[in-house]
Coordinates of C-alpha atoms in Angstrom, one line a residue:
Chain A
M1 CA 209.8 77.7 -10.8
S2 CA 210.7 74.6 -12.9
T3 CA 214.0 73.1 -11.7
G4 CA 214.2 70.8 -14.6
R5 CA 213.9 67.9 -12.5
P6 CA 211.1 65.4 -13.6
P7 CA 209.3 64.5 -10.3
K8 CA 207.8 67.9 -10.2
K9 CA 204.5 66.6 -9.0
G10 CA 206.0 64.5 -6.2
K11 CA 207.8 67.6 -4.8
H12 CA 204.5 69.4 -4.7
I13 CA 202.9 66.7 -2.7
S14 CA 205.8 66.6 -0.3
Y15 CA 205.3 70.2 0.5
A16 CA 201.6 69.7 1.2
K17 CA 202.6 67.0 3.7
W18 CA 204.7 69.5 5.6
G19 CA 201.7 71.7 5.9
Y20 CA 199.8 69.1 7.7
I21 CA 202.9 68.2 10.0
F22 CA 203.2 71.9 10.9
I23 CA 199.6 72.3 12.0
A24 CA 199.1 69.0 13.5
P25 CA 200.3 69.8 17.2
F26 CA 197.8 72.6 17.3
F27 CA 194.9 70.3 16.1
V28 CA 195.9 67.3 18.2
V29 CA 196.0 69.3 21.3
F30 CA 192.8 71.2 20.4
L31 CA 191.1 68.0 19.9
I32 CA 192.2 66.4 23.2
F33 CA 192.0 69.4 25.4
Q34 CA 189.1 71.4 23.9
L35 CA 186.9 69.6 21.5
V36 CA 186.6 66.2 23.4
P37 CA 186.0 67.9 26.7
L38 CA 183.3 70.2 25.0
G39 CA 181.6 67.1 23.5
S40 CA 181.5 65.4 26.9
T41 CA 180.2 68.4 28.6
I42 CA 177.2 68.7 26.3
Y43 CA 176.8 65.0 26.6
Y44 CA 176.6 65.2 30.3
S45 CA 174.1 68.0 30.2
F46 CA 171.4 65.3 29.3
F47 CA 172.2 63.1 32.2
Q48 CA 171.4 63.2 35.9
Y49 CA 175.0 62.9 37.2
F50 CA 175.9 64.1 40.7
R51 CA 177.5 63.2 44.0
S52 CA 175.4 62.9 47.1
G53 CA 177.6 62.3 50.0
L54 CA 180.0 59.6 48.9
R55 CA 177.4 58.1 46.5
I56 CA 177.6 58.9 42.9
I57 CA 173.9 59.2 41.4
G58 CA 173.9 58.4 37.7
P59 CA 174.8 59.0 35.0
S60 CA 171.2 58.2 33.9
F61 CA 169.7 59.8 30.9
V62 CA 167.0 62.5 31.7
G63 CA 166.7 64.3 28.4
M64 CA 166.1 68.1 28.7
K65 CA 165.3 67.9 32.5
N66 CA 168.4 69.6 33.5
Y67 CA 167.7 72.4 31.1
I68 CA 164.0 72.9 32.2
S69 CA 165.1 73.0 35.9
L70 CA 167.8 75.6 34.9
F71 CA 165.5 78.0 33.2
Q72 CA 162.7 77.5 35.9
T73 CA 165.1 78.3 38.8
D74 CA 168.1 80.3 38.9
L75 CA 169.8 80.7 35.6
P76 CA 167.6 83.8 34.5
K77 CA 168.6 85.6 37.6
Y78 CA 172.3 84.9 37.2
F79 CA 172.1 85.8 33.5
G80 CA 170.6 89.2 34.3
N81 CA 173.2 89.7 37.1
T82 CA 175.9 89.0 34.6
M83 CA 174.4 91.3 31.9
L84 CA 173.8 94.2 34.3
M85 CA 177.2 94.3 35.8
W86 CA 178.7 93.9 32.2
V87 CA 176.5 96.9 31.0
A88 CA 177.4 99.1 34.0
G89 CA 181.0 98.6 33.3
F90 CA 181.0 98.6 29.5
V91 CA 179.0 101.8 28.9
P92 CA 181.6 104.0 30.9
Q93 CA 184.3 102.0 29.4
I94 CA 183.4 102.7 25.7
L95 CA 182.6 106.3 26.5
V96 CA 185.9 107.1 28.4
A97 CA 187.8 105.1 25.8
L98 CA 186.4 107.0 22.8
L99 CA 187.0 110.4 24.4
L100 CA 190.6 109.5 25.3
A101 CA 191.1 108.1 21.9
C102 CA 189.7 111.1 20.2
W103 CA 192.0 113.4 22.4
F104 CA 195.2 111.4 21.8
T105 CA 194.6 111.3 18.1
N106 CA 193.7 115.0 17.8
E107 CA 196.5 116.8 16.1
R108 CA 195.5 120.3 16.9
L109 CA 195.3 119.4 20.7
N110 CA 198.8 117.7 20.2
L111 CA 198.8 116.3 23.9
K112 CA 202.2 115.6 25.4
G113 CA 203.2 112.6 27.3
Q114 CA 201.1 110.2 25.5
R115 CA 203.2 107.4 26.2
F116 CA 203.1 107.8 29.9
F117 CA 199.2 108.0 29.8
K118 CA 198.8 105.0 27.7
T119 CA 201.3 103.0 29.8
V120 CA 199.3 104.0 32.9
I121 CA 195.7 103.5 31.6
Y122 CA 196.8 99.9 30.0
M123 CA 198.3 98.8 33.4
P124 CA 195.3 97.6 35.3
N125 CA 194.6 95.2 32.4
L126 CA 197.6 93.1 33.2
I127 CA 196.8 92.8 36.9
M128 CA 195.6 89.4 38.3
A129 CA 191.9 89.9 38.5
S130 CA 191.6 87.8 41.6
A131 CA 194.4 89.8 43.4
F132 CA 192.6 93.0 42.2
A133 CA 189.2 91.8 43.7
M134 CA 191.0 91.0 47.0
L135 CA 192.6 94.3 47.0
F136 CA 189.2 96.1 46.7
F137 CA 187.7 93.6 49.3
T138 CA 190.1 94.7 51.9
L139 CA 190.0 98.4 51.1
F140 CA 186.2 98.6 50.8
S141 CA 185.4 96.1 53.7
D142 CA 183.3 97.6 56.5
N143 CA 186.4 98.4 58.7
G144 CA 188.7 98.8 55.7
P145 CA 190.8 102.1 55.0
V146 CA 188.1 103.4 52.7
N147 CA 185.5 103.5 55.2
A148 CA 188.0 104.7 57.9
S149 CA 189.0 107.7 55.8
L150 CA 185.5 108.6 54.9
V151 CA 184.4 108.6 58.5
S152 CA 187.5 110.3 59.8
M153 CA 187.1 113.1 57.2
G154 CA 183.4 113.5 58.2
I155 CA 182.0 112.6 54.9
L156 CA 180.1 109.6 56.4
K157 CA 178.7 109.1 59.9
Q158 CA 179.1 105.4 60.0
P159 CA 181.0 103.0 57.7
F160 CA 179.2 102.3 54.4
Q161 CA 178.7 98.5 54.0
F162 CA 179.8 98.5 50.3
L163 CA 179.6 94.6 50.2
S164 CA 176.2 94.3 52.0
N165 CA 174.6 96.7 49.6
V166 CA 173.1 95.5 46.4
S167 CA 174.3 98.4 44.2
G168 CA 177.4 98.7 46.3
A169 CA 178.6 95.3 45.6
R170 CA 177.4 95.3 41.9
G171 CA 178.8 98.8 41.5
L172 CA 182.3 97.7 42.7
V173 CA 182.4 94.8 40.3
A174 CA 181.4 97.1 37.4
F175 CA 183.9 99.6 38.5
M176 CA 186.6 97.0 38.4
N177 CA 185.6 95.8 35.1
F178 CA 185.8 99.3 33.9
L179 CA 189.1 100.1 35.5
M180 CA 190.6 97.0 33.9
W181 CA 189.5 97.3 30.4
F182 CA 189.1 100.9 29.4
G183 CA 192.8 101.4 28.7
N184 CA 192.8 98.5 26.4
T185 CA 189.8 99.8 24.5
T186 CA 191.3 103.2 24.3
I187 CA 194.3 101.8 22.6
V188 CA 192.2 99.7 20.1
L189 CA 190.0 102.7 19.3
M190 CA 193.1 104.9 18.8
A191 CA 194.6 102.5 16.3
A192 CA 191.1 102.4 14.5
I193 CA 191.0 106.3 14.4
M194 CA 194.5 106.6 13.3
G195 CA 193.6 104.3 10.4
V196 CA 191.0 106.8 9.0
D197 CA 192.3 108.5 5.9
P198 CA 193.5 112.0 7.3
G199 CA 192.5 113.5 3.8
L200 CA 188.8 113.2 5.0
Y201 CA 189.6 115.5 7.8
E202 CA 191.4 118.0 5.7
A203 CA 188.8 118.0 3.3
A204 CA 186.0 118.7 6.0
E205 CA 188.2 121.4 7.5
I206 CA 188.2 123.3 4.3
D207 CA 184.6 122.9 4.0
G208 CA 184.5 124.6 7.5
A209 CA 183.3 121.6 9.4
S210 CA 183.4 121.9 13.3
S211 CA 185.3 119.3 15.1
M212 CA 182.0 118.1 16.6
Q213 CA 180.7 117.5 13.1
M214 CA 183.9 115.8 12.0
F215 CA 183.6 113.5 15.1
W216 CA 180.0 112.4 14.3
K217 CA 180.2 112.4 10.5
I218 CA 183.6 111.0 9.7
T219 CA 185.2 109.3 12.9
I220 CA 182.1 107.4 14.3
P221 CA 181.0 106.0 10.9
L222 CA 184.4 104.8 9.8
I223 CA 185.3 103.2 13.2
Q224 CA 182.0 101.5 13.5
P225 CA 183.1 98.1 12.6
I226 CA 185.7 98.2 15.3
M227 CA 183.3 99.5 17.8
V228 CA 181.1 96.5 16.9
Y229 CA 184.0 94.1 17.4
V230 CA 184.9 95.7 20.7
L231 CA 181.3 95.4 21.7
I232 CA 181.1 91.7 20.8
T233 CA 184.4 90.6 22.3
S234 CA 183.5 92.6 25.4
L235 CA 180.3 90.7 25.6
I236 CA 181.8 87.4 25.3
G237 CA 184.3 88.5 28.1
G238 CA 181.3 89.8 30.1
L239 CA 179.7 86.3 29.8
Q240 CA 182.9 84.8 31.4
M241 CA 182.8 87.1 34.2
F242 CA 184.2 85.3 37.3
D243 CA 187.3 86.0 39.0
V244 CA 186.3 89.5 40.3
P245 CA 182.9 88.7 41.9
Q246 CA 184.0 85.3 42.9
I247 CA 186.8 86.7 45.1
L248 CA 185.1 89.8 46.2
T249 CA 182.1 88.0 47.6
N250 CA 183.9 84.7 48.4
G251 CA 181.9 82.7 45.9
Q252 CA 178.6 83.6 47.7
G253 CA 177.4 86.5 45.3
E254 CA 176.4 88.5 48.3
P255 CA 174.2 90.1 49.1
D256 CA 171.3 87.7 48.2
R257 CA 173.1 86.2 45.2
C258 CA 172.7 89.4 43.2
T259 CA 176.4 89.3 42.2
T260 CA 176.4 85.7 41.2
T261 CA 177.4 85.4 37.6
M262 CA 176.8 82.5 35.0
I263 CA 180.4 81.1 35.6
M264 CA 180.0 81.4 39.4
Y265 CA 177.0 79.2 39.1
L266 CA 178.8 76.7 36.9
N267 CA 181.8 76.8 39.4
N268 CA 179.2 76.2 42.3
H269 CA 177.9 73.0 40.3
M270 CA 181.5 71.8 39.6
Y271 CA 182.4 72.0 43.3
S272 CA 179.3 70.2 44.4
K273 CA 180.0 67.7 41.7
N274 CA 176.8 67.9 40.0
Y275 CA 178.2 67.4 36.5
G276 CA 174.7 67.1 34.9
M277 CA 173.6 70.7 35.8
A278 CA 177.1 72.0 35.2
G279 CA 177.0 70.5 31.9
A280 CA 173.6 72.2 31.1
V281 CA 175.0 75.7 32.3
S282 CA 178.0 75.2 30.0
T283 CA 175.9 74.3 27.0
V284 CA 173.7 77.3 27.5
L285 CA 176.8 79.4 27.6
F286 CA 178.4 77.6 24.7
V287 CA 175.3 78.4 22.6
M288 CA 175.5 82.1 23.4
C289 CA 179.2 82.3 22.8
A290 CA 178.9 80.3 19.6
V291 CA 176.5 82.9 18.1
L292 CA 178.8 85.7 19.2
C293 CA 181.8 83.8 17.8
L294 CA 180.1 83.6 14.5
L295 CA 179.6 87.4 14.6
V296 CA 183.4 87.9 15.1
Y297 CA 184.2 85.4 12.4
A298 CA 181.9 87.4 10.0
S299 CA 183.5 90.6 11.0
L300 CA 186.9 89.3 10.5
T301 CA 186.2 87.9 7.1
N302 CA 183.5 89.9 5.4
D303 CA 186.0 92.2 3.5
N304 CA 189.6 92.7 3.5
D305 CA 189.5 96.4 4.4
S306 CA 187.5 96.0 7.6
A307 CA 189.2 92.8 8.4
R308 CA 192.6 94.7 8.5
K309 CA 191.1 97.2 10.9
V310 CA 189.0 94.9 12.9
R311 CA 191.8 92.6 13.9
K312 CA 193.0 95.5 16.1
G313 CA 190.6 94.0 18.7
S314 CA 190.7 92.4 21.9
A315 CA 189.1 89.6 23.8
K316 CA 187.8 90.8 27.2
S317 CA 187.7 89.1 30.4
Chain B
M1 CA 199.9 120.2 9.6
S2 CA 198.9 121.6 13.1
K3 CA 201.5 124.4 13.0
A4 CA 200.3 126.2 9.8
P5 CA 196.9 127.2 10.6
E6 CA 198.0 128.2 14.1
T7 CA 200.2 131.2 12.7
N8 CA 197.2 132.8 11.2
Q9 CA 194.8 132.1 14.0
T10 CA 193.5 134.9 16.4
K11 CA 194.6 135.0 20.0
G12 CA 191.1 134.2 20.9
S13 CA 191.0 130.8 19.4
K14 CA 194.5 130.1 20.6
G15 CA 193.4 130.7 24.0
K16 CA 190.4 128.4 23.5
L17 CA 192.8 125.6 22.4
T18 CA 195.0 126.1 25.5
A19 CA 191.8 125.9 27.7
A20 CA 190.7 122.8 25.9
R21 CA 194.3 121.3 26.4
I22 CA 194.3 122.2 30.1
G23 CA 190.8 120.5 30.4
C24 CA 192.1 117.3 28.7
Y25 CA 195.1 117.2 31.0
I26 CA 192.9 117.6 34.0
V27 CA 190.5 114.8 32.8
L28 CA 193.7 112.6 32.1
A29 CA 195.3 113.3 35.5
I30 CA 192.1 112.2 37.2
V31 CA 192.0 109.0 35.1
C32 CA 195.5 108.1 35.9
F33 CA 195.0 108.9 39.6
L34 CA 192.1 106.3 39.5
C35 CA 194.5 103.8 37.8
L36 CA 197.5 104.3 40.2
F37 CA 195.7 105.2 43.6
F38 CA 194.8 101.5 44.4
F39 CA 198.1 100.2 43.5
Y40 CA 199.8 102.9 45.6
M41 CA 197.7 102.0 48.4
L42 CA 198.6 98.4 48.0
I43 CA 202.2 99.1 48.2
I44 CA 202.0 101.5 51.0
N45 CA 199.7 99.2 53.0
S46 CA 202.1 96.3 52.5
S47 CA 204.7 98.3 54.3
R48 CA 202.5 98.9 57.3
N49 CA 201.3 96.8 60.2
T50 CA 197.8 95.9 60.9
F51 CA 197.2 98.7 63.4
Q52 CA 198.4 101.4 61.2
I53 CA 196.4 99.9 58.2
Q54 CA 193.1 100.0 60.2
Q55 CA 193.7 103.9 60.7
G56 CA 193.0 104.4 57.1
F57 CA 194.9 105.7 54.1
S58 CA 198.2 107.2 54.4
F59 CA 200.5 108.4 51.6
L60 CA 203.6 107.6 53.4
P61 CA 204.9 104.2 53.8
G62 CA 205.4 102.4 57.0
L63 CA 208.5 100.5 58.2
S64 CA 207.1 97.0 58.4
F65 CA 207.8 96.0 54.7
G66 CA 210.5 93.5 55.6
T67 CA 208.5 92.2 58.5
N68 CA 205.4 91.7 56.3
L69 CA 207.5 89.9 53.5
N70 CA 209.2 87.6 55.9
N71 CA 205.9 86.8 57.6
T72 CA 204.1 86.2 54.3
L73 CA 206.8 83.8 53.0
N74 CA 207.0 81.9 56.0
D75 CA 203.4 81.6 56.8
A76 CA 202.5 77.9 57.8
N77 CA 199.0 78.0 56.3
I78 CA 199.8 79.5 52.9
P79 CA 202.5 78.0 50.9
V80 CA 203.5 81.2 49.1
V81 CA 207.0 80.1 48.0
S82 CA 205.8 77.0 46.3
G83 CA 202.8 79.0 44.9
I84 CA 205.3 81.5 43.3
C85 CA 207.3 78.6 41.9
N86 CA 204.2 76.8 40.5
S87 CA 202.8 80.0 39.0
L88 CA 206.2 80.7 37.3
I89 CA 206.5 77.2 36.0
V90 CA 203.0 77.3 34.5
S91 CA 203.4 80.7 33.1
A92 CA 206.7 80.3 31.6
L93 CA 205.9 76.8 30.0
S94 CA 202.6 78.2 28.6
A95 CA 204.4 81.3 27.1
V96 CA 207.1 79.1 25.3
L97 CA 204.7 76.6 24.2
A98 CA 202.0 78.8 22.9
T99 CA 204.3 81.1 20.9
Y100 CA 206.4 78.4 19.5
F101 CA 203.5 76.2 18.4
S102 CA 201.3 78.9 17.3
A103 CA 204.2 80.3 15.0
M104 CA 204.5 76.8 13.7
T105 CA 200.9 76.5 12.9
A106 CA 200.7 79.9 11.6
Y107 CA 203.8 78.9 9.2
G108 CA 202.1 75.8 8.2
I109 CA 199.1 77.8 6.9
H110 CA 201.1 80.6 5.6
A111 CA 203.7 78.7 3.7
Y112 CA 202.3 75.6 2.3
V113 CA 199.4 74.7 -0.2
F114 CA 197.2 71.8 1.0
K115 CA 193.7 70.7 0.7
F116 CA 192.3 71.6 4.1
K117 CA 194.3 74.8 4.6
R118 CA 191.2 77.2 4.2
T119 CA 189.0 74.9 6.5
A120 CA 191.8 74.8 9.2
F121 CA 192.2 78.6 9.0
A122 CA 188.4 79.2 9.1
L123 CA 188.1 76.7 12.1
I124 CA 190.7 78.4 14.2
L125 CA 189.2 81.9 13.5
L126 CA 185.7 80.5 14.5
I127 CA 187.0 79.1 17.8
M128 CA 189.2 82.2 18.4
T129 CA 186.9 83.9 21.0
M130 CA 185.4 80.7 22.4
P131 CA 186.0 80.9 26.2
T132 CA 187.6 77.8 27.7
Q133 CA 185.4 77.9 30.9
I134 CA 182.5 76.3 28.9
S135 CA 184.3 72.9 28.4
A136 CA 185.4 72.8 32.1
V137 CA 183.2 70.0 33.0
G138 CA 184.5 67.6 30.3
F139 CA 188.0 68.9 30.8
V140 CA 188.2 68.3 34.7
N141 CA 186.6 64.7 34.1
E142 CA 189.0 64.0 31.3
M143 CA 192.0 65.1 33.3
Q144 CA 190.7 62.8 36.3
A145 CA 190.6 59.8 33.8
M146 CA 194.1 60.6 32.6
G147 CA 195.4 60.9 36.1
L148 CA 196.5 64.5 35.6
K149 CA 193.8 66.0 37.9
D150 CA 196.3 67.3 40.7
S151 CA 199.0 68.2 38.2
L152 CA 200.4 71.3 36.6
I153 CA 200.6 69.5 33.2
P154 CA 197.0 70.2 32.1
L155 CA 197.7 74.0 32.9
F156 CA 200.3 74.5 30.5
L157 CA 200.0 71.8 27.9
P158 CA 196.7 73.1 26.2
A159 CA 198.6 76.3 25.4
I160 CA 200.0 74.5 22.4
A161 CA 196.5 75.2 20.9
S162 CA 196.2 79.1 21.3
P163 CA 194.1 80.4 18.5
V164 CA 194.6 84.1 19.5
V165 CA 198.3 83.8 19.4
F166 CA 198.1 81.9 16.1
F167 CA 196.1 84.8 14.6
F168 CA 198.6 87.4 15.7
M169 CA 201.4 85.2 14.3
K170 CA 199.6 84.8 11.0
Q171 CA 198.8 88.6 10.5
Y172 CA 202.6 89.4 11.3
M173 CA 203.8 86.7 8.7
D174 CA 201.4 88.1 6.1
S175 CA 203.3 91.5 6.4
N176 CA 206.7 90.5 7.5
L177 CA 207.6 87.0 5.9
P178 CA 208.4 87.1 2.1
M179 CA 208.1 83.6 0.8
E180 CA 211.2 84.4 -1.3
I181 CA 213.4 83.8 1.8
V182 CA 212.0 80.5 2.4
E183 CA 212.4 79.5 -1.3
A184 CA 216.0 80.7 -1.1
A185 CA 216.5 78.5 1.9
R186 CA 215.1 75.6 0.2
I187 CA 217.5 76.0 -2.8
D188 CA 220.3 76.1 -0.2
G189 CA 219.0 72.6 0.7
S190 CA 217.7 73.6 4.2
G191 CA 215.1 71.2 5.6
E192 CA 211.6 72.4 6.3
F193 CA 211.9 72.3 10.1
H194 CA 215.5 73.6 10.0
T195 CA 214.1 76.7 7.8
F196 CA 211.4 77.4 10.4
N197 CA 213.7 77.2 13.4
T198 CA 216.6 79.3 12.0
I199 CA 215.0 81.6 9.5
V200 CA 211.3 82.0 10.1
L201 CA 211.6 82.2 14.0
P202 CA 214.2 84.9 14.1
I203 CA 212.1 87.0 11.8
M204 CA 209.1 86.5 14.0
K205 CA 210.9 87.6 17.1
P206 CA 209.1 90.7 17.9
A207 CA 205.7 89.0 17.5
V208 CA 207.0 86.1 19.7
A209 CA 208.1 88.5 22.5
V210 CA 204.9 90.3 22.7
Q211 CA 202.9 87.2 22.6
M212 CA 205.1 85.6 25.1
I213 CA 204.3 88.5 27.5
F214 CA 200.5 88.2 27.1
T215 CA 200.4 84.5 27.4
F216 CA 202.7 84.6 30.5
V217 CA 200.5 87.1 32.1
G218 CA 197.3 85.3 31.2
A219 CA 198.6 82.1 32.6
W220 CA 200.0 84.0 35.7
N221 CA 196.4 85.5 36.3
N222 CA 194.4 82.3 35.5
Y223 CA 192.3 81.3 38.4
F224 CA 189.2 79.3 37.2
I225 CA 190.7 76.0 35.8
P226 CA 193.7 75.9 38.2
A227 CA 191.2 76.1 41.1
L228 CA 189.1 73.2 39.7
L229 CA 192.2 71.0 39.2
L230 CA 194.6 71.5 42.0
D231 CA 194.0 70.0 45.4
S232 CA 197.3 69.5 47.2
A233 CA 198.7 72.5 49.0
N234 CA 202.1 72.3 47.3
K235 CA 200.6 72.3 43.8
K236 CA 198.6 75.6 44.3
T237 CA 199.3 78.6 42.1
L238 CA 199.1 82.2 43.5
P239 CA 195.5 83.1 42.4
I240 CA 194.3 79.9 44.4
L241 CA 196.2 81.1 47.5
I242 CA 194.6 84.6 47.1
A243 CA 191.3 82.9 47.0
Q244 CA 192.1 80.8 50.1
L245 CA 193.1 84.0 51.8
R246 CA 189.7 85.4 51.1
G247 CA 187.9 82.4 52.2
A248 CA 189.9 82.4 55.6
D249 CA 188.3 83.9 58.6
F250 CA 189.4 87.5 57.8
L251 CA 189.6 89.2 61.0
K252 CA 192.1 86.9 62.5
F253 CA 194.4 87.8 59.8
D254 CA 197.4 90.0 59.9
M255 CA 196.4 92.7 57.4
G256 CA 199.9 93.4 56.4
K257 CA 200.4 89.9 55.2
V258 CA 197.2 90.1 53.2
Y259 CA 198.5 93.2 51.3
M260 CA 201.7 91.6 51.0
L261 CA 200.4 88.6 49.3
I262 CA 198.5 90.7 46.9
N263 CA 201.8 92.6 46.2
I264 CA 203.6 89.5 45.4
A265 CA 200.9 88.4 42.7
I266 CA 200.6 91.9 41.1
V267 CA 204.1 93.8 41.4
P268 CA 206.3 91.4 39.3
V269 CA 204.0 91.7 36.4
I270 CA 203.9 95.5 36.8
I271 CA 207.6 95.7 37.0
V272 CA 208.0 93.6 33.8
Y273 CA 205.3 95.8 32.2
L274 CA 207.0 99.0 33.0
F275 CA 210.1 97.9 31.2
L276 CA 208.3 96.6 28.1
S277 CA 205.2 98.9 28.0
K278 CA 206.2 100.4 24.6
Y279 CA 206.0 96.9 23.0
I280 CA 203.0 95.7 24.9
V281 CA 201.0 98.8 24.2
G282 CA 202.3 98.6 20.6
G283 CA 201.3 94.9 20.5
V284 CA 197.7 95.8 21.6
A285 CA 197.4 98.3 18.9
L286 CA 198.9 96.0 16.4
G287 CA 196.4 93.2 17.0
G288 CA 197.6 91.7 20.2
V289 CA 194.2 90.0 21.0
K290 CA 194.6 88.8 24.6
G291 CA 192.7 86.0 26.1

């Protein structure tokens, strides 16, 4: 440690300086491109500020008026849409992921070709969501190949209008979200299950526990922190749902705005240059995400052991 | 461990196990079919002409792949070639900036002792899962004010602050970067930046590679912010062109071209993925948090 040189204190200070230099670019960019915009977004939310034709109205201070009109009109409906489609995608996602993760990690089953399966199920996650939605739109459109095949096979008498039907359109969005994320969740849960001490299973086996008992009494309780983490990050991703319903319905949220999500609503206000209302929608989303972010933060920092496991998580979109 | 009990198991339970295994493979086959079917159809349909496509599914490719590709690349209304270039520029620069500066930030917090170290780390963790969409209003206005609205710069420059990549790098450093190496370099008279670039970065190579792929794909697929910023046709990225195609009067379209454009947006990523899947899947399992 001691080099014998007298300016030891000076050396220490100069290293601290390097710490600031190394983290400076991150924080400067964060300040300019994220924090200041966030501040001004919240600031705009208290103003009447929109474009009507070529005229710009405002900005004039209106207090909470934007928020009141948000909650009295469409926001609850769009929040409901977003949550409904998220739940409809998340429930099958976590169930299938849990099932596959247990199978892959089960030593007695000893499944072959795991790398192939993992590669295939993770693949949809890397797909451009907008292109994937466009693909589904073309395949499931009224005269698309899905309908053509179903009719020619005699399963349907006439084409089923997936995109003009409430549950058809919502179902397609949920199905796409499921398909894009279940592989990712499987891999995360597999890592969690493999982190469980194998001695526990051995001991349970000696005591004559069935595999169902081992699953419910050992696996589930021990991977619970990661399941919670998956749930929260997926919820944050669900709130951001945009690309898939936007492209699938051409931004209209058809039929009857039942697939319009919160971010699509924000996007509509951005396009009509109604920055006051757009700011208010963003602020509502910000408050929701901030609560969820705090939960993620708590789960990452509460204790070392679960932090190590919990980091094997993933943000969802 | 699995072998030993099997030897003294009765034939009955062995048969049960085989049945369970067959059941698993059947379910896995169905799941894989679901994952692959749509992409297979995409590739098949991009090689067929509009008339064939409207006949329904076929498992055999058509002969129009070249024609469709040619038509798509030379379409007057959709600037596909510049779209590919713009997407490549934005994604590649995002990947490089995000990984380099995140590694640098992580190193700053990993290797040095300073007053606000814990605060800085806690702050980054707090904002890690915060979506960027929520500050879009202020972001678009700020870019307008800075004269960067119709430009690619605001699409890659913010990648310097990528909390998720930072977190991965920090985790990787905690387990793979002993401070003794850094101390040794200091004794040899290596400057701090020199140490970081020539000693730390090479050690971080696996983490950098995985995160580069994730950031590249994330930027390649990004639709929301680019759609709000870019106006001129020659600046648009691929996701915006896809949206434009969706907005166009659909029936007038050559369906082969539609599938081909989707193909161009998806297939390059899949090809890269198939080559690097081992590292990518490993990265997800190790803590590859993807935005």
